[in-house]
mmCIF file of C-alpha atoms in Angstrom:
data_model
loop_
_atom_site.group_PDB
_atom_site.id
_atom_site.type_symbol
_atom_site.label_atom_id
_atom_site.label_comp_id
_atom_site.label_asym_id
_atom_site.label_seq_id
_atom_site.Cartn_x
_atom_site.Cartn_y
_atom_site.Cartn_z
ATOM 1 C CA UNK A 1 11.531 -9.861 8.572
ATOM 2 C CA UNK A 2 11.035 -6.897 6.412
ATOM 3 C CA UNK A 3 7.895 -6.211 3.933
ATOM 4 C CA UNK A 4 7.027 -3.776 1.383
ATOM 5 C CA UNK A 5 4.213 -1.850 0.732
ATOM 6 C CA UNK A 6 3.145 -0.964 -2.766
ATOM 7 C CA UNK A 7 0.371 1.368 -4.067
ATOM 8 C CA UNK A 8 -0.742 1.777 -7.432
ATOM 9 C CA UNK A 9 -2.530 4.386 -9.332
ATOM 10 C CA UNK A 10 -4.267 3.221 -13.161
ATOM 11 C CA UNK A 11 -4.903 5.959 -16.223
ATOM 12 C CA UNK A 12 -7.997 6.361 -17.827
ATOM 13 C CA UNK A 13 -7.361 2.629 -19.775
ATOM 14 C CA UNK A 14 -6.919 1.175 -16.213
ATOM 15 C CA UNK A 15 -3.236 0.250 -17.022
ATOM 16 C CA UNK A 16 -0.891 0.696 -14.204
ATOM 17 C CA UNK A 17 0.634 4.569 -14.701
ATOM 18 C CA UNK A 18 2.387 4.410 -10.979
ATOM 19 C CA UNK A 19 3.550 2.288 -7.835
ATOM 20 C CA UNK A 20 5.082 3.358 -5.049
ATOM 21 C CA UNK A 21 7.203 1.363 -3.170
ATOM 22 C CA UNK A 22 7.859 1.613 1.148
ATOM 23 C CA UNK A 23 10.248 -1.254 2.707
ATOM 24 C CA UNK A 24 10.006 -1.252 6.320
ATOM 25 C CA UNK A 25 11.304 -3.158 9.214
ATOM 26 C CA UNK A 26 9.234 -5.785 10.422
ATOM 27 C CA UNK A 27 9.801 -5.358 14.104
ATOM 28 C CA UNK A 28 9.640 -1.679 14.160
ATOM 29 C CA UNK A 29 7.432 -1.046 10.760
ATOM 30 C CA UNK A 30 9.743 2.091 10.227
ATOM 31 C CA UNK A 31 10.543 2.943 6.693
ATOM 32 C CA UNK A 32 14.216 2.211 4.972
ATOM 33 C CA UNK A 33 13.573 2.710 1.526
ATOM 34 C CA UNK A 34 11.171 4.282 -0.919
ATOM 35 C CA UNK A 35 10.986 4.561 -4.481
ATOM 36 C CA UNK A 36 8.232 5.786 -7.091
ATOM 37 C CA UNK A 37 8.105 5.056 -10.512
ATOM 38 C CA UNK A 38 6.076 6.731 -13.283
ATOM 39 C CA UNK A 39 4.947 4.011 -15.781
ATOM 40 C CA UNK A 40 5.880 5.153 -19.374
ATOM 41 C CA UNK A 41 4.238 6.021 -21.856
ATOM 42 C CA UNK A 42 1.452 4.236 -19.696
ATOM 43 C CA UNK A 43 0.930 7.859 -17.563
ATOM 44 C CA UNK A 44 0.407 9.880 -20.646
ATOM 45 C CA UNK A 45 -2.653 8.519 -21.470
ATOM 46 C CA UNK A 46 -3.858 10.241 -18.239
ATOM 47 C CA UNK A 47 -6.222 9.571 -15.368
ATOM 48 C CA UNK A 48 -8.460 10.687 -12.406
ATOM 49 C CA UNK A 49 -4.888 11.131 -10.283
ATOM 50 C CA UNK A 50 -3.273 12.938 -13.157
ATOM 51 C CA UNK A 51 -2.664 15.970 -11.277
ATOM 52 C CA UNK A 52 -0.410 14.173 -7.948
ATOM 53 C CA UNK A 53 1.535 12.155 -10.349
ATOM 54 C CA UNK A 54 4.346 15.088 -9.915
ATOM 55 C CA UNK A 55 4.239 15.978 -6.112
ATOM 56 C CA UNK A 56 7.203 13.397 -5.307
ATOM 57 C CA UNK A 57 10.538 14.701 -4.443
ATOM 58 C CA UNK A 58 13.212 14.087 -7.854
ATOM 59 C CA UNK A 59 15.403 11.748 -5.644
ATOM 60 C CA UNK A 60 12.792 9.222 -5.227
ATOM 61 C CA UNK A 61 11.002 9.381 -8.489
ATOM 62 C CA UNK A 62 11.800 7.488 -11.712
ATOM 63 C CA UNK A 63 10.276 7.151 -15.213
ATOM 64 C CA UNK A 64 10.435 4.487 -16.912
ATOM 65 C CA UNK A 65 8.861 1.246 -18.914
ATOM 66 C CA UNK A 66 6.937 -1.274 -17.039
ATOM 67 C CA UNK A 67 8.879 -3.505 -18.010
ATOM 68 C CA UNK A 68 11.904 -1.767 -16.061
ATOM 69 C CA UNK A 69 10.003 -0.869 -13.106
ATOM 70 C CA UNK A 70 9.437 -4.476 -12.490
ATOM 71 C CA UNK A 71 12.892 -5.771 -13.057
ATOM 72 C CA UNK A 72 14.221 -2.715 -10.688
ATOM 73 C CA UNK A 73 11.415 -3.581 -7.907
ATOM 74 C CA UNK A 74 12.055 -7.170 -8.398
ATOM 75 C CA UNK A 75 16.199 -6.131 -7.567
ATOM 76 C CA UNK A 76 15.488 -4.062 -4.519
ATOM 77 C CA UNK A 77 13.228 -6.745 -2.803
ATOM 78 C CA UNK A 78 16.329 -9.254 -3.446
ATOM 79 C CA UNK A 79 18.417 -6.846 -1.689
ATOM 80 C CA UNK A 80 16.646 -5.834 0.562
ATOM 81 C CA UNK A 81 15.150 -9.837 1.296
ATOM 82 C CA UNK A 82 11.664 -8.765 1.184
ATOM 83 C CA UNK A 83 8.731 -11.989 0.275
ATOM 84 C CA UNK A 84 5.579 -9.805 1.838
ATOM 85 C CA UNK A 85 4.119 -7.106 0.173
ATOM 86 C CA UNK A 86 1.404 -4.877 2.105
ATOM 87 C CA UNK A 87 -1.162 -3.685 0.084
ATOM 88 C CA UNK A 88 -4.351 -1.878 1.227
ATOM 89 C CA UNK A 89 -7.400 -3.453 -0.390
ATOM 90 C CA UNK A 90 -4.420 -5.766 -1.541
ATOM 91 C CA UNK A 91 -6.812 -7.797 -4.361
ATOM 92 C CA UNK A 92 -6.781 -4.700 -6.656
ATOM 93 C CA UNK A 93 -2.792 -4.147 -6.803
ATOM 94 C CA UNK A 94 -2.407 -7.681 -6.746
ATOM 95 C CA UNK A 95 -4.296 -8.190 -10.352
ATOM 96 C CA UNK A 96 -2.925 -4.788 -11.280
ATOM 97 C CA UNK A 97 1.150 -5.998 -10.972
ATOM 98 C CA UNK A 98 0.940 -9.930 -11.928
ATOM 99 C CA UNK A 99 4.552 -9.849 -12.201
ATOM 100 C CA UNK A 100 4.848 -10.297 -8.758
ATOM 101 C CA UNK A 101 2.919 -12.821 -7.845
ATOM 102 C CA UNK A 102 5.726 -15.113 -6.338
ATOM 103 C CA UNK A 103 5.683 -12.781 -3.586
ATOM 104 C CA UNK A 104 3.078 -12.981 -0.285
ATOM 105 C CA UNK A 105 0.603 -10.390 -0.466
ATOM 106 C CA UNK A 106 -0.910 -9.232 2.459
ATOM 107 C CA UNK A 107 -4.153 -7.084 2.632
ATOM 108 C CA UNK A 108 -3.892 -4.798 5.588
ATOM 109 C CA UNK A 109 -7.949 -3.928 5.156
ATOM 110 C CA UNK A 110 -8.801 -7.468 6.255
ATOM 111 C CA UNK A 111 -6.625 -6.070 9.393
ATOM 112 C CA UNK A 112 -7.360 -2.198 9.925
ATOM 113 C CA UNK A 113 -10.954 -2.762 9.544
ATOM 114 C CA UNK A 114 -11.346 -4.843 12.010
ATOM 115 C CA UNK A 115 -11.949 -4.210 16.043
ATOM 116 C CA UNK A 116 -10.101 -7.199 17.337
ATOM 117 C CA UNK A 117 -6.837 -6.145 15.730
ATOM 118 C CA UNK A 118 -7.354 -2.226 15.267
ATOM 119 C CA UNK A 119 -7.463 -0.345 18.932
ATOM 120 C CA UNK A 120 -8.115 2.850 17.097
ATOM 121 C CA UNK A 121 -11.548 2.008 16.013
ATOM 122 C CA UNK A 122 -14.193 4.285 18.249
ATOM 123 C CA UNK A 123 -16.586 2.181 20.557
ATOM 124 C CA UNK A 124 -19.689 3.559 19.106
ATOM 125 C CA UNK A 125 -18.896 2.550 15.505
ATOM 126 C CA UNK A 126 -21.017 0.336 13.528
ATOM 127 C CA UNK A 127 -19.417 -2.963 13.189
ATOM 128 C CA UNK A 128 -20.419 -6.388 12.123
ATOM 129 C CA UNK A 129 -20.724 -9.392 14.266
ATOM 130 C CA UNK A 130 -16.826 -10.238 12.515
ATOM 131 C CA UNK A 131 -15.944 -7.295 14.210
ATOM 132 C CA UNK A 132 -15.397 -5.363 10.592
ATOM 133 C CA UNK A 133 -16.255 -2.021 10.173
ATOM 134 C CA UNK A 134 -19.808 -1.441 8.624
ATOM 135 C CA UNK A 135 -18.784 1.658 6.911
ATOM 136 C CA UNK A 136 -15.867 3.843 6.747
ATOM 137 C CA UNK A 137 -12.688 1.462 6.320
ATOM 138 C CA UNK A 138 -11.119 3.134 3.461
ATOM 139 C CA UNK A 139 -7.533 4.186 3.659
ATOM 140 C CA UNK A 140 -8.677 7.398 4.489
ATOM 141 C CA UNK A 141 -11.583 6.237 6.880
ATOM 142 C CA UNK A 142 -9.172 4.089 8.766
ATOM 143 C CA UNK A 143 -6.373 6.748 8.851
ATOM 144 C CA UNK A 144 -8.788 9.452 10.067
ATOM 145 C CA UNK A 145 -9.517 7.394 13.416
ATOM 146 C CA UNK A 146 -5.683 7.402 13.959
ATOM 147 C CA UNK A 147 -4.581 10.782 13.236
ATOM 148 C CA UNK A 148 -6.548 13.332 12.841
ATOM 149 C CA UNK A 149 -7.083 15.274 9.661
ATOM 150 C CA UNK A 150 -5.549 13.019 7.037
ATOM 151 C CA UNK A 151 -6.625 13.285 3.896
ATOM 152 C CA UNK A 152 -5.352 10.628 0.958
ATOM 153 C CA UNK A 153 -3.544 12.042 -2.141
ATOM 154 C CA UNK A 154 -3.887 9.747 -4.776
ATOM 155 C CA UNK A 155 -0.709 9.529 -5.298
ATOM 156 C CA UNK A 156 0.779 6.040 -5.132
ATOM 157 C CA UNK A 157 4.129 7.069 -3.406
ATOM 158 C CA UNK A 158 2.259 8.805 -0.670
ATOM 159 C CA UNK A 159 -0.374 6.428 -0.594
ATOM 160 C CA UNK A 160 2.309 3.360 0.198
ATOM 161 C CA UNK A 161 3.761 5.488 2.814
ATOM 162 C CA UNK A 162 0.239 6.190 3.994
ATOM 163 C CA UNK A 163 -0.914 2.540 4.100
ATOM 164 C CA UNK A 164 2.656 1.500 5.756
ATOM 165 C CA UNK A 165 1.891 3.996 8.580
ATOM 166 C CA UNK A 166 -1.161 2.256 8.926
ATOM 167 C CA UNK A 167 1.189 -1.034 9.980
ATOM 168 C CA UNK A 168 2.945 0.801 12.033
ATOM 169 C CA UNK A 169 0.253 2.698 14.006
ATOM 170 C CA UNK A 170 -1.349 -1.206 14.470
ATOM 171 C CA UNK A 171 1.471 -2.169 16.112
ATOM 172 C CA UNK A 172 0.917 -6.011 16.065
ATOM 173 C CA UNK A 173 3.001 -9.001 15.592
ATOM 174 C CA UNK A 174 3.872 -9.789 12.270
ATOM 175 C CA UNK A 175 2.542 -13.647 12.786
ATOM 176 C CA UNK A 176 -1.045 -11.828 12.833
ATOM 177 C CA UNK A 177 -0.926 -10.900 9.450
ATOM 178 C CA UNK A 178 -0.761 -13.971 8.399
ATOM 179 C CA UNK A 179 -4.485 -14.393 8.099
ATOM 180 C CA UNK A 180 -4.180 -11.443 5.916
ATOM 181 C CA UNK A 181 -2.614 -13.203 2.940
ATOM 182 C CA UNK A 182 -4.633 -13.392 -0.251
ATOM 183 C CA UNK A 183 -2.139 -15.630 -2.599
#
């Protein structure tokens, strides 16, 4: 089974200006495909991420309507036979792209943040009796008790990839995601 992941960043009318895209494998979690689309005329309106909209490499980046960008994601998930998309804090993309609602989300906080699934969470952190995190299970928060040093870009290309690594660094069975699913 593969999955995608998909970020999003809104402009200062909190309309969709980007989404990056990260297929990976679902047995290794290793990425095979990427893409990042600039929403247009959507990103000119600007926002607090303005300034990381650019830091993609040409080859992965494209600009175009929304309108596009959802026929050409809807395309690469058919090749690429993908029905789960990863999201981090999945609720907020999910409302944000309700053109693909057909597909499985998946939040990967109701996983990361969460001691029974996420070996990586220190002993002496604060959790709740669930086991959740009382503080601290942001994308960067999460990311920050796996590697060291990471800091998040706001930028939703590097964010997917970010949040995928997060999948991989988990390391669990597929099946437990399940419980993750918010559609």
């Amino acid at each position: 089974m593969r999955f995608a992941v998909i970020d999003t960043e809104t402009n200062y009318n909190d309309e969709v200006m980007s989404i990056g895209v990260v297929i990976a494998e679902g047995d290794t979690k290793k990425e095979i495909a990427s893409r990042y689309y600039i929403i247009s005329p959507e990103y000119e309106v600007g926002g607090t991420y303005s300034n990381a909209l650019y830091d993609v490499p040409d080859d992965k980046t494209m600009t175009m309507s929304r309108e596009k960008v959802i026929k050409d994601i809807k395309a690469l998930f058919k090749k690429k036979s993908i029905d789960y998309i990863f999201a981090y804090d999945a609720f907020t993309d999910y409302k944000n792209l309700p053109e693909l609602a057909d597909y499985k989300w998946v939040d990967i906080m109701k996983i990361a943040a969460y001691r029974q699934y996420n070996k990586f969470i220190p002993k002496q952190t604060e959790c709740l009796r669930t086991g959740r995190l009382k503080k601290g299970y942001t994308v960067e928060g999460v990311l920050n008790m796996m590697i060291e040093n990471y800091k998040e870009t706001h930028n939703s290309y590097f964010d997917a990839s970010d949040e995928r690594r997060i999948v991989e660094l988990l390391n669990l069975d597929m099946a437990q995601y399940e419980s993750a699913v918010i559609n």
